Coordinates of C-alpha atoms in Angstrom, one line a residue:
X1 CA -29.7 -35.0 -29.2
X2 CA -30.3 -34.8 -32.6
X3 CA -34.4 -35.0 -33.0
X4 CA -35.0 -31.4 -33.7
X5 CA -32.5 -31.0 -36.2
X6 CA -33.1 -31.1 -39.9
X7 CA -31.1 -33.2 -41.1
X8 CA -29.7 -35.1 -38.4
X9 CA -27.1 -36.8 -40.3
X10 CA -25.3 -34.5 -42.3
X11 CA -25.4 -32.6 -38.7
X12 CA -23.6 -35.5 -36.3
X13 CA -20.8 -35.8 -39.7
X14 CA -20.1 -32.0 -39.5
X15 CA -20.3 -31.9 -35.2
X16 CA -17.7 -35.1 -35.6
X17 CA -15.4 -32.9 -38.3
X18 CA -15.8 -29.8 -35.4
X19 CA -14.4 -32.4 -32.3
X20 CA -11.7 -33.2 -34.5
X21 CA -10.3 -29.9 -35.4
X22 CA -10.8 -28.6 -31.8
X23 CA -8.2 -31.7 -30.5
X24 CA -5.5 -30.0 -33.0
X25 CA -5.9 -26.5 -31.4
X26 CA -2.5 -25.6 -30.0
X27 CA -3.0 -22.7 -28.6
X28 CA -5.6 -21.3 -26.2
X29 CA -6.7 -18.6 -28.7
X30 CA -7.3 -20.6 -31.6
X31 CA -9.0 -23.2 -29.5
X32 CA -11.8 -20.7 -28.3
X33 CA -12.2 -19.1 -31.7
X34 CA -12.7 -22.2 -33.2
X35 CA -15.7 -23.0 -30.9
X36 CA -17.1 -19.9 -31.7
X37 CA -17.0 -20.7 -34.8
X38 CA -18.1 -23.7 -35.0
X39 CA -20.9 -23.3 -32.9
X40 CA -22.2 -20.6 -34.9
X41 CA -21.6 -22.8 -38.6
X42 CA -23.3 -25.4 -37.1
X43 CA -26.7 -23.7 -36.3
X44 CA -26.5 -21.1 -39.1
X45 CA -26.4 -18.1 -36.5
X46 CA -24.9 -15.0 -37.1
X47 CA -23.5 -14.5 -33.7
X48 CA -21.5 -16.7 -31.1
X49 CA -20.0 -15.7 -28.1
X50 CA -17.9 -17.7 -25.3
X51 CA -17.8 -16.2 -21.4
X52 CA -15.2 -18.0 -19.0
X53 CA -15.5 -17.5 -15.6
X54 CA -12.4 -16.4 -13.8
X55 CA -10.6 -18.0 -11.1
X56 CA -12.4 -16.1 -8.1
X57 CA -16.1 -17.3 -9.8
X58 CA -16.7 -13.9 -9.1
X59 CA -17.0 -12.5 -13.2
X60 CA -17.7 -13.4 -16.6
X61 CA -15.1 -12.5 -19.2
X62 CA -16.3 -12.3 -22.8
X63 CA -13.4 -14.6 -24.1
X64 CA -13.9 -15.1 -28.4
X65 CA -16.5 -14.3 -29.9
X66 CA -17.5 -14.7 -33.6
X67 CA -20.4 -12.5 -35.8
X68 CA -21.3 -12.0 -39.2
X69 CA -19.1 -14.9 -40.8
X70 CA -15.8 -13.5 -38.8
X71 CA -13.7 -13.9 -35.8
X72 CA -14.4 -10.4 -33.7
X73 CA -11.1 -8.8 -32.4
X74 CA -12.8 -7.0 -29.8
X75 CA -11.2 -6.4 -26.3
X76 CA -12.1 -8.5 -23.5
X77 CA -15.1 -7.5 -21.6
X78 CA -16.1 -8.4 -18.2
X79 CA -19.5 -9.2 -16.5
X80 CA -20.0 -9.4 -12.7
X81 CA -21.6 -13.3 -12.3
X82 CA -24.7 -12.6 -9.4
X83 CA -27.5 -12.9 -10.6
X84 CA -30.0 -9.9 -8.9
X85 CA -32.5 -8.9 -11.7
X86 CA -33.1 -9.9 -15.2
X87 CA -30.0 -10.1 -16.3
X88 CA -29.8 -13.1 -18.9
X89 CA -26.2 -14.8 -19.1
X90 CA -26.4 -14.3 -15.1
X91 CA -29.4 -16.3 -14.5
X92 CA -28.4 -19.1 -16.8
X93 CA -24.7 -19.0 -14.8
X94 CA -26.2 -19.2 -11.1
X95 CA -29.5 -21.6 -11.9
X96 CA -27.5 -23.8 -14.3
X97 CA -30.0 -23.7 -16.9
X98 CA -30.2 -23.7 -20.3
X99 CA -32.2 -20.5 -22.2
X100 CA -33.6 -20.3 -25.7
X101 CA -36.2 -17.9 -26.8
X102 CA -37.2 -17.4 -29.6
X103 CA -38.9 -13.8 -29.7
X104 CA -35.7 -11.9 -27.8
X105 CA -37.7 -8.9 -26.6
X106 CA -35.2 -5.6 -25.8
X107 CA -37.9 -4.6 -24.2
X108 CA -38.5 -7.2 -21.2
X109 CA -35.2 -8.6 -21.4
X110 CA -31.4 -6.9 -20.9
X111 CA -29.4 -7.3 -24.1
X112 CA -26.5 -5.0 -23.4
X113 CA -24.5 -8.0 -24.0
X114 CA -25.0 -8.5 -27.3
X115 CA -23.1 -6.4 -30.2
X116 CA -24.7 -3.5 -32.0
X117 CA -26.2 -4.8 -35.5
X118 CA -28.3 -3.4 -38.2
X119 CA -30.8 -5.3 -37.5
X120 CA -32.1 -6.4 -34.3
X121 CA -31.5 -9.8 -32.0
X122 CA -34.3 -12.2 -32.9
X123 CA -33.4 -15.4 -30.5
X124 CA -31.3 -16.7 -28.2
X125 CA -29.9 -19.8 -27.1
X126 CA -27.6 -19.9 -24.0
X127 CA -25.4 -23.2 -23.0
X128 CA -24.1 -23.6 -19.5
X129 CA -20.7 -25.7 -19.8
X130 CA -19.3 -28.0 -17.6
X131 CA -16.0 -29.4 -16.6
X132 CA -15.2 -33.0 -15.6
X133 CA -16.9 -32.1 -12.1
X134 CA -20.1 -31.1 -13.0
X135 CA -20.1 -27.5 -12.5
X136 CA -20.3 -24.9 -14.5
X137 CA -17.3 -23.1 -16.1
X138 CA -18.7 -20.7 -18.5
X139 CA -21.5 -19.7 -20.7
X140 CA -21.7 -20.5 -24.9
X141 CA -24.2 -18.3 -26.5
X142 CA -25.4 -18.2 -30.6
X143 CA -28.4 -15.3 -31.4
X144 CA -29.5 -15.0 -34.5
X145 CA -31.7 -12.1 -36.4
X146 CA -34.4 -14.5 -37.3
X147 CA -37.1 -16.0 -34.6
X148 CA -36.1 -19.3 -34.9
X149 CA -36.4 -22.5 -32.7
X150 CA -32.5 -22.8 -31.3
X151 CA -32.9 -25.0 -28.2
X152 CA -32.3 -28.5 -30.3
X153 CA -28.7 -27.2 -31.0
X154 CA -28.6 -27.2 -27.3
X155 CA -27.1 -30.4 -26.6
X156 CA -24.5 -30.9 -29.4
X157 CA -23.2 -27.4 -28.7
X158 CA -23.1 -27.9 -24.6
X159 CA -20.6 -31.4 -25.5
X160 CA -18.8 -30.0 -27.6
X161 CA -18.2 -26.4 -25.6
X162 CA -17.2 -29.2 -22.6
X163 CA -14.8 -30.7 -25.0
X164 CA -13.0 -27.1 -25.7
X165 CA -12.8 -26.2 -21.7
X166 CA -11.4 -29.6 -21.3
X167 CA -9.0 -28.9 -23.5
X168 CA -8.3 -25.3 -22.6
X169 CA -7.4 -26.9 -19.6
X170 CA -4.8 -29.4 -20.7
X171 CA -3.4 -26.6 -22.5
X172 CA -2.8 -25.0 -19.7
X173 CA -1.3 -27.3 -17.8
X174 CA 0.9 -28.4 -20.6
X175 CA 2.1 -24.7 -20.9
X176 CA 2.7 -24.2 -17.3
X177 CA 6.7 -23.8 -17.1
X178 CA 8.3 -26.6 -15.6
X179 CA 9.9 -24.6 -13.1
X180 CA 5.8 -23.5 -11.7
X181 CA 5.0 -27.2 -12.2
X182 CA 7.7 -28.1 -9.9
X183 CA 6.7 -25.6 -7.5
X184 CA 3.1 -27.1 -7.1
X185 CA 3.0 -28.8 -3.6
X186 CA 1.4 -32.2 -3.8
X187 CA -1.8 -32.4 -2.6
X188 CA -1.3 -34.4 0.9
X189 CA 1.1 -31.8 1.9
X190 CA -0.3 -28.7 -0.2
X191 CA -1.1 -25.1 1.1
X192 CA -4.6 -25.5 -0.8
X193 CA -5.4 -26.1 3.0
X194 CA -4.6 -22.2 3.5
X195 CA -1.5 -22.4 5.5
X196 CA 2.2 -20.8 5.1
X197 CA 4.8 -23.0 5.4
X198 CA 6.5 -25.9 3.7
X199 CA 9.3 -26.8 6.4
X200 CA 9.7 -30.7 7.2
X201 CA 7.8 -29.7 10.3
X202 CA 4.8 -28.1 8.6
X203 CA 4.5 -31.1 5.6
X204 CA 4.4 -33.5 8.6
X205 CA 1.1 -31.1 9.3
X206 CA 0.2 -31.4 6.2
X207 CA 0.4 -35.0 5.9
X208 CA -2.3 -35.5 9.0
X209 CA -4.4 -33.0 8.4
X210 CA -4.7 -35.0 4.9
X211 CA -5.9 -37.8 6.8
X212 CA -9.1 -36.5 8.5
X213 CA -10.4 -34.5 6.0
X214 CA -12.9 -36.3 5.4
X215 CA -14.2 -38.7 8.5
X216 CA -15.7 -37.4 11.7
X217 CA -12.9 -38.8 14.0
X218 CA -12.3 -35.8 16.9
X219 CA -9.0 -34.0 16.8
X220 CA -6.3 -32.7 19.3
X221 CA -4.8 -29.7 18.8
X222 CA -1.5 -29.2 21.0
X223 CA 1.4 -27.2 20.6
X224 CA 2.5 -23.5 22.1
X225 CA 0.4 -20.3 22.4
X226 CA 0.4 -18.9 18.5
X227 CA 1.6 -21.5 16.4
X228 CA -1.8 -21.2 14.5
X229 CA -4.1 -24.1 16.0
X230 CA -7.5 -22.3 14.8
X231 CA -6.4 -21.9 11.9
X232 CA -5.6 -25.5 11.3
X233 CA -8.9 -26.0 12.8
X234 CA -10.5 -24.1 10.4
X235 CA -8.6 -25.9 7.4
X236 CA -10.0 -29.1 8.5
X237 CA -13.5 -27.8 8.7
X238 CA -12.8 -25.6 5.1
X239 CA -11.4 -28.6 3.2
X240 CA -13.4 -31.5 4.3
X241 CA -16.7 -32.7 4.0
X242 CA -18.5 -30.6 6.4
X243 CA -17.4 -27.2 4.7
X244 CA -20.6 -26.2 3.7
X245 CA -21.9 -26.1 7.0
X246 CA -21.2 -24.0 9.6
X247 CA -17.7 -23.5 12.1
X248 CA -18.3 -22.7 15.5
X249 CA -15.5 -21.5 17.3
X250 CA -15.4 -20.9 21.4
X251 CA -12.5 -20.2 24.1
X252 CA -13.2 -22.3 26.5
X253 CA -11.2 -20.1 29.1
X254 CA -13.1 -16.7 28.0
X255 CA -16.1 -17.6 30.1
X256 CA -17.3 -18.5 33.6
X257 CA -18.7 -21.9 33.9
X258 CA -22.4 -21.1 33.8
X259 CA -22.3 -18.9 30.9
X260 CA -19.9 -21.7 29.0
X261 CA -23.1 -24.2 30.0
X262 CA -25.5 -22.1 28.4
X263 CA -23.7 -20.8 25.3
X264 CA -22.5 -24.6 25.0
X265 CA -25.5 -26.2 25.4
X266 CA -28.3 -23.8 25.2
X267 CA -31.4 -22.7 27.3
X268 CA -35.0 -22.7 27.7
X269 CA -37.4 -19.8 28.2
X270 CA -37.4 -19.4 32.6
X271 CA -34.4 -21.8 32.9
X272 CA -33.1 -19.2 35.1
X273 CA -33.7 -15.1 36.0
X274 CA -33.2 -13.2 33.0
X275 CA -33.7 -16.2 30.6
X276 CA -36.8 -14.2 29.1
X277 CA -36.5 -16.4 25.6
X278 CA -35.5 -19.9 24.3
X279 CA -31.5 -19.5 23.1
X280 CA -29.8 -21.9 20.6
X281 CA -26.5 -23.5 22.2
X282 CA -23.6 -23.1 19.7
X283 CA -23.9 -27.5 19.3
X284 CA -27.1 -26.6 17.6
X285 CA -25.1 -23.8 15.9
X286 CA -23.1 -26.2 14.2
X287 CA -25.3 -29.1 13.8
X288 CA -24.1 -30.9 10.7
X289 CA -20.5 -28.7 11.1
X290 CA -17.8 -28.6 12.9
X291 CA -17.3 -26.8 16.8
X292 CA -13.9 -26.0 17.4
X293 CA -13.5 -26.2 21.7
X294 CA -10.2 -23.3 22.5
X295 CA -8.3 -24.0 25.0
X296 CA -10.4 -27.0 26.5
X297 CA -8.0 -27.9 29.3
X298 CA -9.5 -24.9 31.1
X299 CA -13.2 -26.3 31.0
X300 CA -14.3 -26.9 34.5
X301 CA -14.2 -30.7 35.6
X302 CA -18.7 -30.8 36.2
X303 CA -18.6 -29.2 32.3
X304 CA -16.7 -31.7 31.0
X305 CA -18.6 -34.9 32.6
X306 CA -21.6 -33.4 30.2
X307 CA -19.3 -32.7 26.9
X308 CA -18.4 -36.3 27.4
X309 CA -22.4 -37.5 27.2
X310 CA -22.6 -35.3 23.8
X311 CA -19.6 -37.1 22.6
X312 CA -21.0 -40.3 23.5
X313 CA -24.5 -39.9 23.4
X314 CA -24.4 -37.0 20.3
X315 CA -27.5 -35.5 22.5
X316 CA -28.0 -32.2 23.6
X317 CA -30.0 -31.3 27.0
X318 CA -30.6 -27.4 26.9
X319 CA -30.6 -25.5 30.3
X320 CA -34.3 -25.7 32.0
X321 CA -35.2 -28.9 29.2
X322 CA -36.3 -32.4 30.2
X323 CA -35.9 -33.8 26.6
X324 CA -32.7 -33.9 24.7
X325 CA -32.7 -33.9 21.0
X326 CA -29.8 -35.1 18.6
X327 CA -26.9 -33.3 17.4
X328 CA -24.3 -34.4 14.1
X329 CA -21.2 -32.0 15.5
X330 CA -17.5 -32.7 14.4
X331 CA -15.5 -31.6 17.7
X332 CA -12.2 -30.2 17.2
X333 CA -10.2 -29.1 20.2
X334 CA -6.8 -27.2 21.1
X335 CA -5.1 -26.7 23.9
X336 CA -1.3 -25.4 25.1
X337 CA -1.4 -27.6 28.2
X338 CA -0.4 -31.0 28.7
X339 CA -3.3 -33.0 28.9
X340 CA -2.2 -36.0 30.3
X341 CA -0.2 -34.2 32.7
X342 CA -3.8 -32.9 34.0
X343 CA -5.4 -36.0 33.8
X344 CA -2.8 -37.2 36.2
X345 CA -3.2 -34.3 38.6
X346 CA -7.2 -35.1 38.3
X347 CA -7.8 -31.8 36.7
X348 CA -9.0 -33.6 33.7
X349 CA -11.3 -36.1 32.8
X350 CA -9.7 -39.3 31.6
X351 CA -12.4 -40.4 29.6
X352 CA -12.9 -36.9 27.7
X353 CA -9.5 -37.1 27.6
X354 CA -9.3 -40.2 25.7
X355 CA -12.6 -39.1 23.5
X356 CA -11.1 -35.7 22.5
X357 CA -7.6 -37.2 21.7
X358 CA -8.4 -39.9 18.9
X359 CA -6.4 -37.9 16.3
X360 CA -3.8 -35.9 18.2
X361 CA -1.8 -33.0 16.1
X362 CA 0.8 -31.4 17.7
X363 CA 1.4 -28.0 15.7
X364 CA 5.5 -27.1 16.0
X365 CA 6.9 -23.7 17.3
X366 CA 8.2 -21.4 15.1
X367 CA 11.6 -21.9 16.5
X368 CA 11.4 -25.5 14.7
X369 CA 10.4 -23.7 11.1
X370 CA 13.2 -21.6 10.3
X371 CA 12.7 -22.3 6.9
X372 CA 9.8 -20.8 7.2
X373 CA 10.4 -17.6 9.1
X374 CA 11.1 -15.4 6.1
X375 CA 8.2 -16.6 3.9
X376 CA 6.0 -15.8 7.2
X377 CA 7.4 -12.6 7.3
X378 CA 6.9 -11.0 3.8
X379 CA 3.4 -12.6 3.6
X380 CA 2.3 -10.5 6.9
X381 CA 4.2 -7.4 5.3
X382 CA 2.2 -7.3 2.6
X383 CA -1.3 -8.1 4.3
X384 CA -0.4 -5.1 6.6
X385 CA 0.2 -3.1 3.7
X386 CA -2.9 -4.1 2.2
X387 CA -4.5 -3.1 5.0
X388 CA -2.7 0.3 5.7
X389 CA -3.8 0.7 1.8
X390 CA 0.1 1.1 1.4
X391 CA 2.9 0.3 -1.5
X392 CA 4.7 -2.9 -1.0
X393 CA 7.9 -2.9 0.9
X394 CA 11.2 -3.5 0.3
X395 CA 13.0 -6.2 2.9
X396 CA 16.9 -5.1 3.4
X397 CA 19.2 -7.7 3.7
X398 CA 20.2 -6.7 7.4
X399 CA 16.0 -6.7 8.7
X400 CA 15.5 -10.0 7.1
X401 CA 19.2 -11.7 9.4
X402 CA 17.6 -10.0 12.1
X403 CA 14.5 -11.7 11.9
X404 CA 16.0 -15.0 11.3
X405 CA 18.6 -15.3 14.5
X406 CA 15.2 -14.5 16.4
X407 CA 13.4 -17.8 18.3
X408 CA 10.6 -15.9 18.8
X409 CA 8.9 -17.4 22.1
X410 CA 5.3 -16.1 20.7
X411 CA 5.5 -18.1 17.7
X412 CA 3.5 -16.5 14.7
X413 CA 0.9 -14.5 16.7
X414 CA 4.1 -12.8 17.9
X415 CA 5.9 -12.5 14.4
X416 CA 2.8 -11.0 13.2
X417 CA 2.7 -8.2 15.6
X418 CA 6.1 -7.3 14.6
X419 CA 5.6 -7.4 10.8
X420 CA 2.3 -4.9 11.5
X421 CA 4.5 -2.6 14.1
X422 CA 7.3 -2.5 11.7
X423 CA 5.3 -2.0 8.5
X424 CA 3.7 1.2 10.7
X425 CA 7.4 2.7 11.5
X426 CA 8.4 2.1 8.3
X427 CA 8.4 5.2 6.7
X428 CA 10.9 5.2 3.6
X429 CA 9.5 1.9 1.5
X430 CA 11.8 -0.3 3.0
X431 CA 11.9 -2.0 6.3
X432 CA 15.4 -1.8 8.2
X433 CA 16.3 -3.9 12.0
X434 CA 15.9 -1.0 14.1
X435 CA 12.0 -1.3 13.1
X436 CA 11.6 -4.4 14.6
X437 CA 11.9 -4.4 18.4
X438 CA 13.6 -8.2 18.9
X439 CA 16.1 -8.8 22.1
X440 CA 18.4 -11.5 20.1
X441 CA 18.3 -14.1 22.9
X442 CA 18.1 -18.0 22.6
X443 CA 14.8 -19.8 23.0
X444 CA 15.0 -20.7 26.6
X445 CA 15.6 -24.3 27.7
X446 CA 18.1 -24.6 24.6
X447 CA 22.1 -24.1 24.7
X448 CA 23.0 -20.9 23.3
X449 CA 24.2 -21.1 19.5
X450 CA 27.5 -20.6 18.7
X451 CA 28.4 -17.9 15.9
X452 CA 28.9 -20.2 13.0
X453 CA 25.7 -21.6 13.7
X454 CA 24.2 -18.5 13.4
X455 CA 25.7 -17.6 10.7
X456 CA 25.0 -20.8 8.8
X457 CA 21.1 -20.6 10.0
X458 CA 21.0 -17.0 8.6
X459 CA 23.1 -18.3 5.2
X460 CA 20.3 -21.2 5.3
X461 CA 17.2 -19.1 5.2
X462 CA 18.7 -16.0 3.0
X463 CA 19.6 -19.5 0.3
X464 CA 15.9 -21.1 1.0
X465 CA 14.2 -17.2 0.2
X466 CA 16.2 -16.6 -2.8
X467 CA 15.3 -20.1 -4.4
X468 CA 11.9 -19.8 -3.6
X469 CA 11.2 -16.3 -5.4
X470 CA 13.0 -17.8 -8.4
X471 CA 11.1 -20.8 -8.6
X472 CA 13.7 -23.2 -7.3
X473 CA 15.6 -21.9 -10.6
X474 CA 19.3 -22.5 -8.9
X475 CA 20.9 -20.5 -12.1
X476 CA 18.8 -17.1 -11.4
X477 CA 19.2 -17.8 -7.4
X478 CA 23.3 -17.7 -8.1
X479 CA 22.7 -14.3 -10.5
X480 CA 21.1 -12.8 -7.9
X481 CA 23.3 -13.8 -5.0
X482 CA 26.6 -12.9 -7.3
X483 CA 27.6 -16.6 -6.6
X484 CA 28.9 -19.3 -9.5
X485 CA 26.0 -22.0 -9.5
X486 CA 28.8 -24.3 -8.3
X487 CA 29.8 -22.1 -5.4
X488 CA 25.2 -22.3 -4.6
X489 CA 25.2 -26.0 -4.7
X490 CA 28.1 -26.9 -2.5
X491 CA 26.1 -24.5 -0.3
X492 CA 23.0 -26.3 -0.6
X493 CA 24.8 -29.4 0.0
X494 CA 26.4 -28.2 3.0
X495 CA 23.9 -26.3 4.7
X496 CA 21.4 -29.5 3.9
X497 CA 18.8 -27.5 1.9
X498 CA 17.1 -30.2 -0.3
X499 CA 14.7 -29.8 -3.7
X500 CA 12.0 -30.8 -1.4
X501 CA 11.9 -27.8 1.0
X502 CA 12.7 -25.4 -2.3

């Protein structure tokens, strides 16, 4: 690390003194300006910057940056992070490489982030950093006006730049509020998988969708039309360890049973008329990925005999082939029937049946999330806002006890539609009951709810909304409700809410 250093001693002492002051940095600020610092002391340059990537990996952000023996105040400036022509702190950002020349050319290279001096930018040396997981988290450069061999700083500099985002880190965390920190689901049960929800029904979710993440065991998807089985689908593809290749998705019930064969399975050139080229079946698609089967208790009986020989087998015959090649495809399926029901009536294979159905999940109506009715709603509100390139909108009171007395027999794809219709009548910036179109029914099969219940099921869900904006803060919930905390807690207890659900 040290070979092309003068000095090499005297050099590791002063690195040592630089690890030691950055581990008493208490504040984020100081932290990154004493990097800066430090990493332009140590190799006598007259310019250091630090650039952070932000959270979306999508831009660099100019984050402390020290020249000419001082720490710069200057505003923060911000970079785009693709790399698509010569642009320097780019390429070293997307190749994760290290850069050092030593005759900086304005010329043949773009220098637009470097700061106006008197004289001009001689060399360069720019570090990648990395974080505890090898990748790269931001960018420390040092220029100086003289040509001048900066690469054997390169290593010192690049540990001890991982040592301040390491620490930038903890900081972070450290100064998160409590409150936030409380907040944080864990991460068997977290919505890091990309679903809304944290009712007892939905952490059960949660909790097995945890458990295949990362094998290739086959999963079940049951449960009503619209309670969000591809989108579980997807989280298990998006979260495990087949994300970076592709997900295939196909309704098994949108096609007839020859075109199903040949989108499934693929074709040969002359297979049949009309098959004028060789076509890729959607298992080849997602060869080394994950094909999510829709609705597979529609698939004709003489389809399913040859998914069963894929699952078995893991070959693929395309239409009009004699040979069969090998495919690695995770199979995830759904359905809204019963399976075994039409196993029994024979409409199903029992063997697929038993193949598809290692890992069953059964995704819960809505009806059985009231928690999570109002959290639902407000998220669709403002995506169809979004979308409408609207303001945000206010919920009354009234709109959100009309939604939560609803059992809404289409589940979310249902409340959905009625968040986007509403949002589109809703003309004075706040959405009222007589925008949403609901007949106040019970869910059928069930004994109709008797008027404390319903009131205590709208109490429960105005209580559950109110602690979760405030961060499960009970004393801010009661301000904003105009209760005593006392009078909130005996409603909690009461109305069984528990810390866990807030």
């Amino acid at each position: 690390m040290f070979s092309q250093i003068p000095q090499p001693l005297r050099y590791a002492e002063a690195l040592l003194q630089r690890f030691a002051q950055l581990a008493r940095h208490a504040s984020a600020d100081a932290l990154l300006g004493g990097l800066v610092e430090a990493a332009a002391q140590l190799s006598a340059s007259e310019l250091s910057q630090l650039y952070l990537l932000d959270a979306t990996h999508t831009r660099l952000t100019l984050s402390a940056e020290w020249q000419d023996g001082q720490l710069q105040r200057r505003a923060e400036a911000s970079l785009p992070s693709d790399y698509d022509g010569e642009q320097l702190l780019q390429y070293c950002l997307c190749q994760n490489q290290l850069l050092s020349l030593t005759e900086l050319d304005s010329s043949l290279h773009s220098i637009g982030f470097l700061p106006e001096s008197g004289q001009p930018w001689r060399s360069l040396l720019c570090q990648p950093l990395l974080d505890e997981h090898r990748q790269v988290n931001g960018l420390l450069l040092i220029a100086s006006h003289k040509p001048r061999e900066l690469q054997g700083f390169a290593g010192s500099l690049g540990q001890l730049g991982g040592f301040a985002i390491a620490q930038l880190h903890l900081l972070q965390r450290l100064r998160a509020p409590q409150s936030e920190a409380a907040a944080q689901p864990t991460p068997s049960c977290a919505s890091g998988y990309g679903l809304i929800g944290d009712s007892p029904a939905m952490r059960s979710v949660y909790q097995l969708i945890g458990k295949v993440l990362h094998n290739s065991v086959s999963v079940l998807l049951t449960g009503e039309t619209g309670t969000g089985k591809e989108l579980v689908a997807r989280a298990i593809h998006d979260c495990g360890s087949r994300r970076s290749k592709a997900f295939v998705v196909q309704n098994c019930a949108s096609l007839p049973e020859n075109l199903l064969e040949s989108e499934l399975f693929g074709y040969r050139k002359g297979a049949f008329s009309g098959a004028d080229r060789d076509h890729q079946g959607l298992f080849d698609a997602a060869n080394g990925g994950t094909l999510f089967l829709d609705e597979i208790g529609d698939m004709p009986l003489s389809l399913q005999a040859k998914l069963l020989r894929v699952l078995q087998e893991g070959e693929v015959r395309p239409l009009g082939s004699t040979r069969t090649h090998k495919v690695d495809v995770r199979i995830v399926s759904a359905t809204h029937h019963n399976l075994r029901s039409l196993v029994e009536e024979g409409r199903f294979r029992e063997d697929l049946f038993y193949r598809l159905s290692h890992f069953p999940i059964e995704l819960p109506p809505l009806r059985a999330r009231g928690e999570d009715i109002l959290r639902l709603a407000r998220h669709f509100a403002v995506e169809a806002a979004c979308f409408l390139q609207r303001d945000a909108y206010r919920w009354s009171e009234a709109a959100l006890e009309h939604l939560a007395g609803y059992a809404f027999p289409g589940n979310v794809r249902e409340l959905k539609g009625l968040i986007a219709r509403a949002v589109l009548l809703c003309e004075g910036g706040e959405l009222l009951p007589e925008h949403f179109s609901l007949e106040q029914t019970p869910s059928e099969g069930s004994a109709p709810l008797s008027l404390r219940e319903r009131m205590d099921r709208v109490e429960r869900n105005l209580l559950l909304d109110c602690l979760r904006k405030n961060r499960g803060n009970q004393t801010n919930a009661a301000n904003e409700l105009g209760l005593p905390r006392r009078t909130l807690l005996y409603r909690m207890q009461r109305l069984k809410i528990s810390p866990s659900e807030v």
